[in-house]
C-alpha cells in the first residue's frame, strides 16, 4: 500500500514567515509533486521532481521553492508567506514518468497565512 | 487555456441511481486519463483510469468511458451510494504530468 505523509494537517503562519511543508513517501517512487487546491480552481501544479536533487517548475511556481535531498522526501518552501498562499497543499508521488503512472496523494496540509 | 474541463461544478443524484460525471479535453496528445475522488480535508484518492487505446474500463460500480473523437470521457457510478458524495477530479496525462479539471461535487441524496 502506497503511503504519502505530510508533516502537518493544519498550519497557521503570519505574513512574511518562512514556511516548510514536508512530504514523505514510502514506496521508493522516483517522482514527487506539490499541488495546491483552491475552490473553483482545481489542483494546480507548483513544482515536481523526478529524481533526487532534480526539480522542475509546474504551472504556478512563483513564491515557492522546493528541496529534494533524499528520494523519499520532498519539501515545499514558502520563502516569505503571503495571504494569497492560504490554500490546501497536496503532495503526490508516482513510480515512473508521470505520463502513465498513477499519482498517489498525501492527506494535504491546510495552510492559513494571516 | 483550460485543457481539461469539467463543466458541471456540482451534480445531485438520488441514492441507487446512476451518477454520470463528464470531462472534456482539448489536447489530442493526452494518452492516459484518470479519475480521482476527494473528500473534504483529505487528499485525492485514485479511483479508475483508462488508456487512450481503450474506450471503456470497469471496476466494480465504476466505469469510465472514453470517446477520443469527441475528446470526452465520463465516469459512471452505478448504483450511487451515500459514500460516493465527494468532489471528483478528472485528470489527463501526456509525458510531463497530470492536468486536472476543476472538479465536480457529487451529492448523493437519500
PDB file of C-alpha atoms in Angstrom:
ATOM      1  CA  UNK A   1       0.000   0.000   0.000  1.00  0.00           C
ATOM      2  CA  UNK A   2       1.421   3.345  -1.033  1.00  0.00           C
ATOM      3  CA  UNK A   3       1.747   5.805   1.779  1.00  0.00           C
ATOM      4  CA  UNK A   4       2.363   9.504   1.340  1.00  0.00           C
ATOM      5  CA  UNK A   5       2.528  11.517   4.516  1.00  0.00           C
ATOM      6  CA  UNK A   6       2.648  15.243   5.074  1.00  0.00           C
ATOM      7  CA  UNK A   7       4.134  16.791   8.180  1.00  0.00           C
ATOM      8  CA  UNK A   8       1.105  18.839   9.232  1.00  0.00           C
ATOM      9  CA  UNK A   9      -2.615  18.668   8.572  1.00  0.00           C
ATOM     10  CA  UNK A  10      -3.247  22.265   9.622  1.00  0.00           C
ATOM     11  CA  UNK A  11      -0.815  25.166   9.819  1.00  0.00           C
ATOM     12  CA  UNK A  12      -1.262  28.848  10.663  1.00  0.00           C
ATOM     13  CA  UNK A  13       1.529  31.286   9.826  1.00  0.00           C
ATOM     14  CA  UNK A  14       1.995  35.030   9.668  1.00  0.00           C
ATOM     15  CA  UNK A  15       2.738  37.097   6.588  1.00  0.00           C
ATOM     16  CA  UNK A  16       6.451  37.170   5.884  1.00  0.00           C
ATOM     17  CA  UNK A  17       7.287  33.964   7.747  1.00  0.00           C
ATOM     18  CA  UNK A  18       9.295  31.205   6.090  1.00  0.00           C
ATOM     19  CA  UNK A  19       7.199  28.054   5.853  1.00  0.00           C
ATOM     20  CA  UNK A  20       8.333  24.476   5.300  1.00  0.00           C
ATOM     21  CA  UNK A  21       5.921  21.773   4.192  1.00  0.00           C
ATOM     22  CA  UNK A  22       7.344  18.281   4.313  1.00  0.00           C
ATOM     23  CA  UNK A  23       6.256  15.239   2.354  1.00  0.00           C
ATOM     24  CA  UNK A  24       7.491  11.669   2.710  1.00  0.00           C
ATOM     25  CA  UNK A  25       6.601   8.624   0.612  1.00  0.00           C
ATOM     26  CA  UNK A  26       7.494   5.060   1.471  1.00  0.00           C
ATOM     27  CA  UNK A  27       7.227   3.331  -1.910  1.00  0.00           C
ATOM     28  CA  UNK A  28      10.567   4.256  -3.474  1.00  0.00           C
ATOM     29  CA  UNK A  29       8.828   6.409  -6.091  1.00  0.00           C
ATOM     30  CA  UNK A  30      11.061   8.457  -8.353  1.00  0.00           C
ATOM     31  CA  UNK A  31       8.584  11.267  -8.943  1.00  0.00           C
ATOM     32  CA  UNK A  32       7.140  13.641  -6.400  1.00  0.00           C
ATOM     33  CA  UNK A  33       4.803  16.595  -6.832  1.00  0.00           C
ATOM     34  CA  UNK A  34       3.429  19.575  -4.960  1.00  0.00           C
ATOM     35  CA  UNK A  35      -0.026  20.941  -5.800  1.00  0.00           C
ATOM     36  CA  UNK A  36      -2.290  23.486  -4.282  1.00  0.00           C
ATOM     37  CA  UNK A  37      -6.039  23.148  -4.335  1.00  0.00           C
ATOM     38  CA  UNK A  38      -8.331  26.157  -4.222  1.00  0.00           C
ATOM     39  CA  UNK A  39     -12.122  26.236  -4.576  1.00  0.00           C
ATOM     40  CA  UNK A  40     -13.152  26.591  -8.196  1.00  0.00           C
ATOM     41  CA  UNK A  41      -9.572  26.229  -9.430  1.00  0.00           C
ATOM     42  CA  UNK A  42      -8.981  22.510  -9.022  1.00  0.00           C
ATOM     43  CA  UNK A  43      -5.458  21.204  -8.454  1.00  0.00           C
ATOM     44  CA  UNK A  44      -2.598  23.320  -9.755  1.00  0.00           C
ATOM     45  CA  UNK A  45       0.953  22.021 -10.000  1.00  0.00           C
ATOM     46  CA  UNK A  46       3.567  24.076  -8.176  1.00  0.00           C
ATOM     47  CA  UNK A  47       6.742  22.005  -8.590  1.00  0.00           C
ATOM     48  CA  UNK A  48       7.714  18.443  -9.296  1.00  0.00           C
ATOM     49  CA  UNK A  49      10.826  16.336  -9.012  1.00  0.00           C
ATOM     50  CA  UNK A  50      11.764  13.223 -10.962  1.00  0.00           C
ATOM     51  CA  UNK A  51      14.939  12.428  -9.075  1.00  0.00           C
ATOM     52  CA  UNK A  52      16.951  13.401  -6.040  1.00  0.00           C
ATOM     53  CA  UNK A  53      18.220  16.975  -6.302  1.00  0.00           C
ATOM     54  CA  UNK A  54      16.210  17.483  -9.505  1.00  0.00           C
ATOM     55  CA  UNK A  55      13.259  19.842  -9.710  1.00  0.00           C
ATOM     56  CA  UNK A  56      11.026  21.288 -12.368  1.00  0.00           C
ATOM     57  CA  UNK A  57       8.635  24.219 -12.239  1.00  0.00           C
ATOM     58  CA  UNK A  58       4.970  23.495 -12.580  1.00  0.00           C
ATOM     59  CA  UNK A  59       2.217  25.894 -13.549  1.00  0.00           C
ATOM     60  CA  UNK A  60       2.414  28.239 -10.561  1.00  0.00           C
ATOM     61  CA  UNK A  61       5.954  28.196  -9.076  1.00  0.00           C
ATOM     62  CA  UNK A  62       6.093  31.876  -8.124  1.00  0.00           C
ATOM     63  CA  UNK A  63       6.631  32.420  -4.417  1.00  0.00           C
ATOM     64  CA  UNK A  64       7.667  28.793  -3.818  1.00  0.00           C
ATOM     65  CA  UNK A  65      10.811  26.716  -3.872  1.00  0.00           C
ATOM     66  CA  UNK A  66      11.436  23.016  -3.274  1.00  0.00           C
ATOM     67  CA  UNK A  67      14.107  20.718  -1.984  1.00  0.00           C
ATOM     68  CA  UNK A  68      14.703  17.036  -2.612  1.00  0.00           C
ATOM     69  CA  UNK A  69      17.794  15.801  -0.821  1.00  0.00           C
ATOM     70  CA  UNK A  70      16.553  12.239  -0.384  1.00  0.00           C
ATOM     71  CA  UNK A  71      14.423  10.125  -2.651  1.00  0.00           C
ATOM     72  CA  UNK A  72      11.616   9.694  -0.154  1.00  0.00           C
ATOM     73  CA  UNK A  73      11.336  13.331   0.930  1.00  0.00           C
ATOM     74  CA  UNK A  74      10.153  16.394  -0.981  1.00  0.00           C
ATOM     75  CA  UNK A  75       9.870  19.747   0.758  1.00  0.00           C
ATOM     76  CA  UNK A  76       7.923  22.803  -0.318  1.00  0.00           C
ATOM     77  CA  UNK A  77       9.232  26.140   0.942  1.00  0.00           C
ATOM     78  CA  UNK A  78       7.427  29.428   1.098  1.00  0.00           C
ATOM     79  CA  UNK A  79      10.284  31.914   1.484  1.00  0.00           C
ATOM     80  CA  UNK A  80       8.025  34.739   2.663  1.00  0.00           C
ATOM     81  CA  UNK A  81       4.448  33.645   3.168  1.00  0.00           C
ATOM     82  CA  UNK A  82       1.688  35.873   1.861  1.00  0.00           C
ATOM     83  CA  UNK A  83      -2.065  35.790   2.407  1.00  0.00           C
ATOM     84  CA  UNK A  84      -2.689  34.648  -1.178  1.00  0.00           C
ATOM     85  CA  UNK A  85      -0.797  31.464  -0.332  1.00  0.00           C
ATOM     86  CA  UNK A  86      -3.552  30.412   2.031  1.00  0.00           C
ATOM     87  CA  UNK A  87      -4.612  27.121   0.480  1.00  0.00           C
ATOM     88  CA  UNK A  88      -4.717  23.342   0.729  1.00  0.00           C
ATOM     89  CA  UNK A  89      -1.327  21.916  -0.253  1.00  0.00           C
ATOM     90  CA  UNK A  90      -1.164  18.380  -1.594  1.00  0.00           C
ATOM     91  CA  UNK A  91       1.889  16.233  -2.129  1.00  0.00           C
ATOM     92  CA  UNK A  92       1.856  13.276  -4.512  1.00  0.00           C
ATOM     93  CA  UNK A  93       4.255  10.625  -5.736  1.00  0.00           C
ATOM     94  CA  UNK A  94       4.399   8.239  -8.674  1.00  0.00           C
ATOM     95  CA  UNK A  95       6.631   5.383  -9.757  1.00  0.00           C
ATOM     96  CA  UNK A  96       7.783   6.261 -13.261  1.00  0.00           C
ATOM     97  CA  UNK A  97       7.362   9.190 -15.592  1.00  0.00           C
ATOM     98  CA  UNK A  98       4.123  10.908 -14.762  1.00  0.00           C
ATOM     99  CA  UNK A  99       2.750  10.094 -18.188  1.00  0.00           C
ATOM    100  CA  UNK A 100       1.075   6.796 -17.460  1.00  0.00           C
ATOM    101  CA  UNK A 101       1.571   6.199 -13.816  1.00  0.00           C
ATOM    102  CA  UNK A 102      -0.930   6.951 -11.137  1.00  0.00           C
ATOM    103  CA  UNK A 103      -0.048   9.648  -8.667  1.00  0.00           C
ATOM    104  CA  UNK A 104      -0.756   8.900  -5.030  1.00  0.00           C
ATOM    105  CA  UNK A 105      -1.631  11.776  -2.785  1.00  0.00           C
ATOM    106  CA  UNK A 106      -0.959  12.623   0.823  1.00  0.00           C
ATOM    107  CA  UNK A 107      -3.711  13.852   3.157  1.00  0.00           C
ATOM    108  CA  UNK A 108      -2.983  17.520   2.484  1.00  0.00           C
ATOM    109  CA  UNK A 109      -1.906  20.480   4.607  1.00  0.00           C
ATOM    110  CA  UNK A 110      -4.382  23.277   5.130  1.00  0.00           C
ATOM    111  CA  UNK A 111      -2.211  26.410   5.397  1.00  0.00           C
ATOM    112  CA  UNK A 112      -3.621  29.695   6.600  1.00  0.00           C
ATOM    113  CA  UNK A 113      -1.482  32.812   6.297  1.00  0.00           C
ATOM    114  CA  UNK A 114      -2.644  35.711   8.469  1.00  0.00           C
TER     115      UNK A 114
ATOM    116  CA  UNK B   1      -6.310  27.891 -21.509  1.00  0.00           C
ATOM    117  CA  UNK B   2      -8.013  25.058 -19.693  1.00  0.00           C
ATOM    118  CA  UNK B   3      -7.040  21.778 -21.295  1.00  0.00           C
ATOM    119  CA  UNK B   4      -9.253  19.621 -19.103  1.00  0.00           C
ATOM    120  CA  UNK B   5     -12.760  20.833 -18.397  1.00  0.00           C
ATOM    121  CA  UNK B   6     -15.397  19.622 -16.018  1.00  0.00           C
ATOM    122  CA  UNK B   7     -18.309  21.851 -16.882  1.00  0.00           C
ATOM    123  CA  UNK B   8     -20.574  20.840 -14.016  1.00  0.00           C
ATOM    124  CA  UNK B   9     -19.349  22.240 -10.689  1.00  0.00           C
ATOM    125  CA  UNK B  10     -21.929  20.123  -8.894  1.00  0.00           C
ATOM    126  CA  UNK B  11     -24.288  17.228  -9.512  1.00  0.00           C
ATOM    127  CA  UNK B  12     -27.085  15.876  -7.328  1.00  0.00           C
ATOM    128  CA  UNK B  13     -28.215  12.252  -7.750  1.00  0.00           C
ATOM    129  CA  UNK B  14     -30.607  10.062  -5.808  1.00  0.00           C
ATOM    130  CA  UNK B  15     -29.208   7.110  -3.944  1.00  0.00           C
ATOM    131  CA  UNK B  16     -29.422   3.945  -6.038  1.00  0.00           C
ATOM    132  CA  UNK B  17     -29.487   5.794  -9.346  1.00  0.00           C
ATOM    133  CA  UNK B  18     -26.667   6.244 -11.858  1.00  0.00           C
ATOM    134  CA  UNK B  19     -24.242   9.142 -11.474  1.00  0.00           C
ATOM    135  CA  UNK B  20     -22.592  10.362 -14.662  1.00  0.00           C
ATOM    136  CA  UNK B  21     -19.696  12.765 -14.402  1.00  0.00           C
ATOM    137  CA  UNK B  22     -18.344  14.319 -17.553  1.00  0.00           C
ATOM    138  CA  UNK B  23     -14.981  15.616 -18.639  1.00  0.00           C
ATOM    139  CA  UNK B  24     -13.791  17.216 -21.880  1.00  0.00           C
ATOM    140  CA  UNK B  25     -10.240  17.786 -23.012  1.00  0.00           C
ATOM    141  CA  UNK B  26      -8.633  19.764 -25.784  1.00  0.00           C
ATOM    142  CA  UNK B  27      -5.130  18.317 -26.134  1.00  0.00           C
ATOM    143  CA  UNK B  28      -5.181  15.363 -28.521  1.00  0.00           C
ATOM    144  CA  UNK B  29      -1.757  14.298 -27.212  1.00  0.00           C
ATOM    145  CA  UNK B  30      -3.212  13.164 -23.888  1.00  0.00           C
ATOM    146  CA  UNK B  31      -2.922   9.385 -23.771  1.00  0.00           C
ATOM    147  CA  UNK B  32      -3.968   8.419 -20.286  1.00  0.00           C
ATOM    148  CA  UNK B  33      -6.906   9.567 -18.195  1.00  0.00           C
ATOM    149  CA  UNK B  34      -7.681   9.189 -14.527  1.00  0.00           C
ATOM    150  CA  UNK B  35     -10.459   9.943 -12.092  1.00  0.00           C
ATOM    151  CA  UNK B  36      -9.768  10.917  -8.510  1.00  0.00           C
ATOM    152  CA  UNK B  37     -12.196  11.232  -5.635  1.00  0.00           C
ATOM    153  CA  UNK B  38     -11.685  13.743  -2.872  1.00  0.00           C
ATOM    154  CA  UNK B  39     -13.364  14.117   0.499  1.00  0.00           C
ATOM    155  CA  UNK B  40     -13.095  17.443   2.373  1.00  0.00           C
ATOM    156  CA  UNK B  41      -9.801  17.929   4.230  1.00  0.00           C
ATOM    157  CA  UNK B  42      -8.283  14.808   2.637  1.00  0.00           C
ATOM    158  CA  UNK B  43      -6.003  14.198  -0.318  1.00  0.00           C
ATOM    159  CA  UNK B  44      -7.454  12.884  -3.602  1.00  0.00           C
ATOM    160  CA  UNK B  45      -7.591   9.113  -3.933  1.00  0.00           C
ATOM    161  CA  UNK B  46      -7.194   7.348  -7.228  1.00  0.00           C
ATOM    162  CA  UNK B  47     -10.422   5.806  -8.486  1.00  0.00           C
ATOM    163  CA  UNK B  48     -10.050   4.481 -12.019  1.00  0.00           C
ATOM    164  CA  UNK B  49      -8.043   5.122 -15.160  1.00  0.00           C
ATOM    165  CA  UNK B  50      -8.177   4.452 -18.874  1.00  0.00           C
ATOM    166  CA  UNK B  51      -5.578   4.365 -21.580  1.00  0.00           C
ATOM    167  CA  UNK B  52      -6.273   6.047 -24.896  1.00  0.00           C
ATOM    168  CA  UNK B  53      -6.135   2.682 -26.653  1.00  0.00           C
ATOM    169  CA  UNK B  54      -9.319   1.640 -24.862  1.00  0.00           C
ATOM    170  CA  UNK B  55     -12.819   3.047 -24.861  1.00  0.00           C
ATOM    171  CA  UNK B  56     -14.082   1.533 -21.636  1.00  0.00           C
ATOM    172  CA  UNK B  57     -12.730   0.399 -18.310  1.00  0.00           C
ATOM    173  CA  UNK B  58     -14.739  -1.102 -15.471  1.00  0.00           C
ATOM    174  CA  UNK B  59     -14.016  -1.583 -11.795  1.00  0.00           C
ATOM    175  CA  UNK B  60     -16.947  -2.675  -9.686  1.00  0.00           C
ATOM    176  CA  UNK B  61     -19.530   0.098  -9.588  1.00  0.00           C
ATOM    177  CA  UNK B  62     -17.281   2.458 -11.539  1.00  0.00           C
ATOM    178  CA  UNK B  63     -16.962   2.586 -15.323  1.00  0.00           C
ATOM    179  CA  UNK B  64     -15.016   5.110 -17.345  1.00  0.00           C
ATOM    180  CA  UNK B  65     -15.851   5.676 -20.999  1.00  0.00           C
ATOM    181  CA  UNK B  66     -13.531   7.413 -23.442  1.00  0.00           C
ATOM    182  CA  UNK B  67     -14.641   8.937 -26.746  1.00  0.00           C
ATOM    183  CA  UNK B  68     -11.432  10.075 -28.412  1.00  0.00           C
ATOM    184  CA  UNK B  69     -13.068  11.593 -31.458  1.00  0.00           C
ATOM    185  CA  UNK B  70     -15.169  13.828 -29.210  1.00  0.00           C
ATOM    186  CA  UNK B  71     -12.313  14.307 -26.704  1.00  0.00           C
ATOM    187  CA  UNK B  72     -14.725  13.359 -23.982  1.00  0.00           C
ATOM    188  CA  UNK B  73     -14.684  10.977 -21.075  1.00  0.00           C
ATOM    189  CA  UNK B  74     -17.257  10.126 -18.491  1.00  0.00           C
ATOM    190  CA  UNK B  75     -17.381   8.323 -15.181  1.00  0.00           C
ATOM    191  CA  UNK B  76     -20.462   6.230 -14.414  1.00  0.00           C
ATOM    192  CA  UNK B  77     -21.246   5.141 -10.872  1.00  0.00           C
ATOM    193  CA  UNK B  78     -23.943   2.507 -10.546  1.00  0.00           C
ATOM    194  CA  UNK B  79     -25.651   2.304  -8.135  1.00  0.00           C
ATOM    195  CA  UNK B  80     -24.805   5.562  -6.376  1.00  0.00           C
ATOM    196  CA  UNK B  81     -24.266   5.289  -2.642  1.00  0.00           C
ATOM    197  CA  UNK B  82     -24.111   7.935   0.116  1.00  0.00           C
ATOM    198  CA  UNK B  83     -20.346   7.401   0.491  1.00  0.00           C
ATOM    199  CA  UNK B  84     -19.910   8.493  -3.119  1.00  0.00           C
ATOM    200  CA  UNK B  85     -20.649  12.087  -2.117  1.00  0.00           C
ATOM    201  CA  UNK B  86     -17.328  13.817  -2.798  1.00  0.00           C
ATOM    202  CA  UNK B  87     -15.531  16.006  -5.316  1.00  0.00           C
ATOM    203  CA  UNK B  88     -14.421  14.108  -8.417  1.00  0.00           C
ATOM    204  CA  UNK B  89     -11.450  15.283 -10.444  1.00  0.00           C
ATOM    205  CA  UNK B  90     -10.765  14.229 -13.975  1.00  0.00           C
ATOM    206  CA  UNK B  91      -7.070  14.214 -14.964  1.00  0.00           C
ATOM    207  CA  UNK B  92      -5.295  13.735 -18.273  1.00  0.00           C
ATOM    208  CA  UNK B  93      -1.697  12.829 -18.894  1.00  0.00           C
ATOM    209  CA  UNK B  94       0.955  13.200 -21.547  1.00  0.00           C
ATOM    210  CA  UNK B  95       4.633  12.760 -20.739  1.00  0.00           C
ATOM    211  CA  UNK B  96       5.162  15.555 -18.293  1.00  0.00           C
ATOM    212  CA  UNK B  97       2.485  15.182 -15.698  1.00  0.00           C
ATOM    213  CA  UNK B  98      -1.199  15.306 -14.977  1.00  0.00           C
ATOM    214  CA  UNK B  99      -3.544  18.115 -15.917  1.00  0.00           C
ATOM    215  CA  UNK B 100      -6.575  18.267 -13.682  1.00  0.00           C
ATOM    216  CA  UNK B 101     -10.061  19.557 -14.245  1.00  0.00           C
ATOM    217  CA  UNK B 102     -11.600  21.839 -11.634  1.00  0.00           C
ATOM    218  CA  UNK B 103     -13.720  19.093 -10.164  1.00  0.00           C
ATOM    219  CA  UNK B 104     -17.386  18.171  -9.859  1.00  0.00           C
ATOM    220  CA  UNK B 105     -19.025  17.991  -6.468  1.00  0.00           C
ATOM    221  CA  UNK B 106     -21.264  14.917  -6.454  1.00  0.00           C
ATOM    222  CA  UNK B 107     -24.052  14.907  -3.877  1.00  0.00           C
ATOM    223  CA  UNK B 108     -25.969  11.689  -3.322  1.00  0.00           C
ATOM    224  CA  UNK B 109     -29.463  12.370  -1.996  1.00  0.00           C
ATOM    225  CA  UNK B 110     -31.127   9.756   0.256  1.00  0.00           C
TER     226      UNK B 110
END
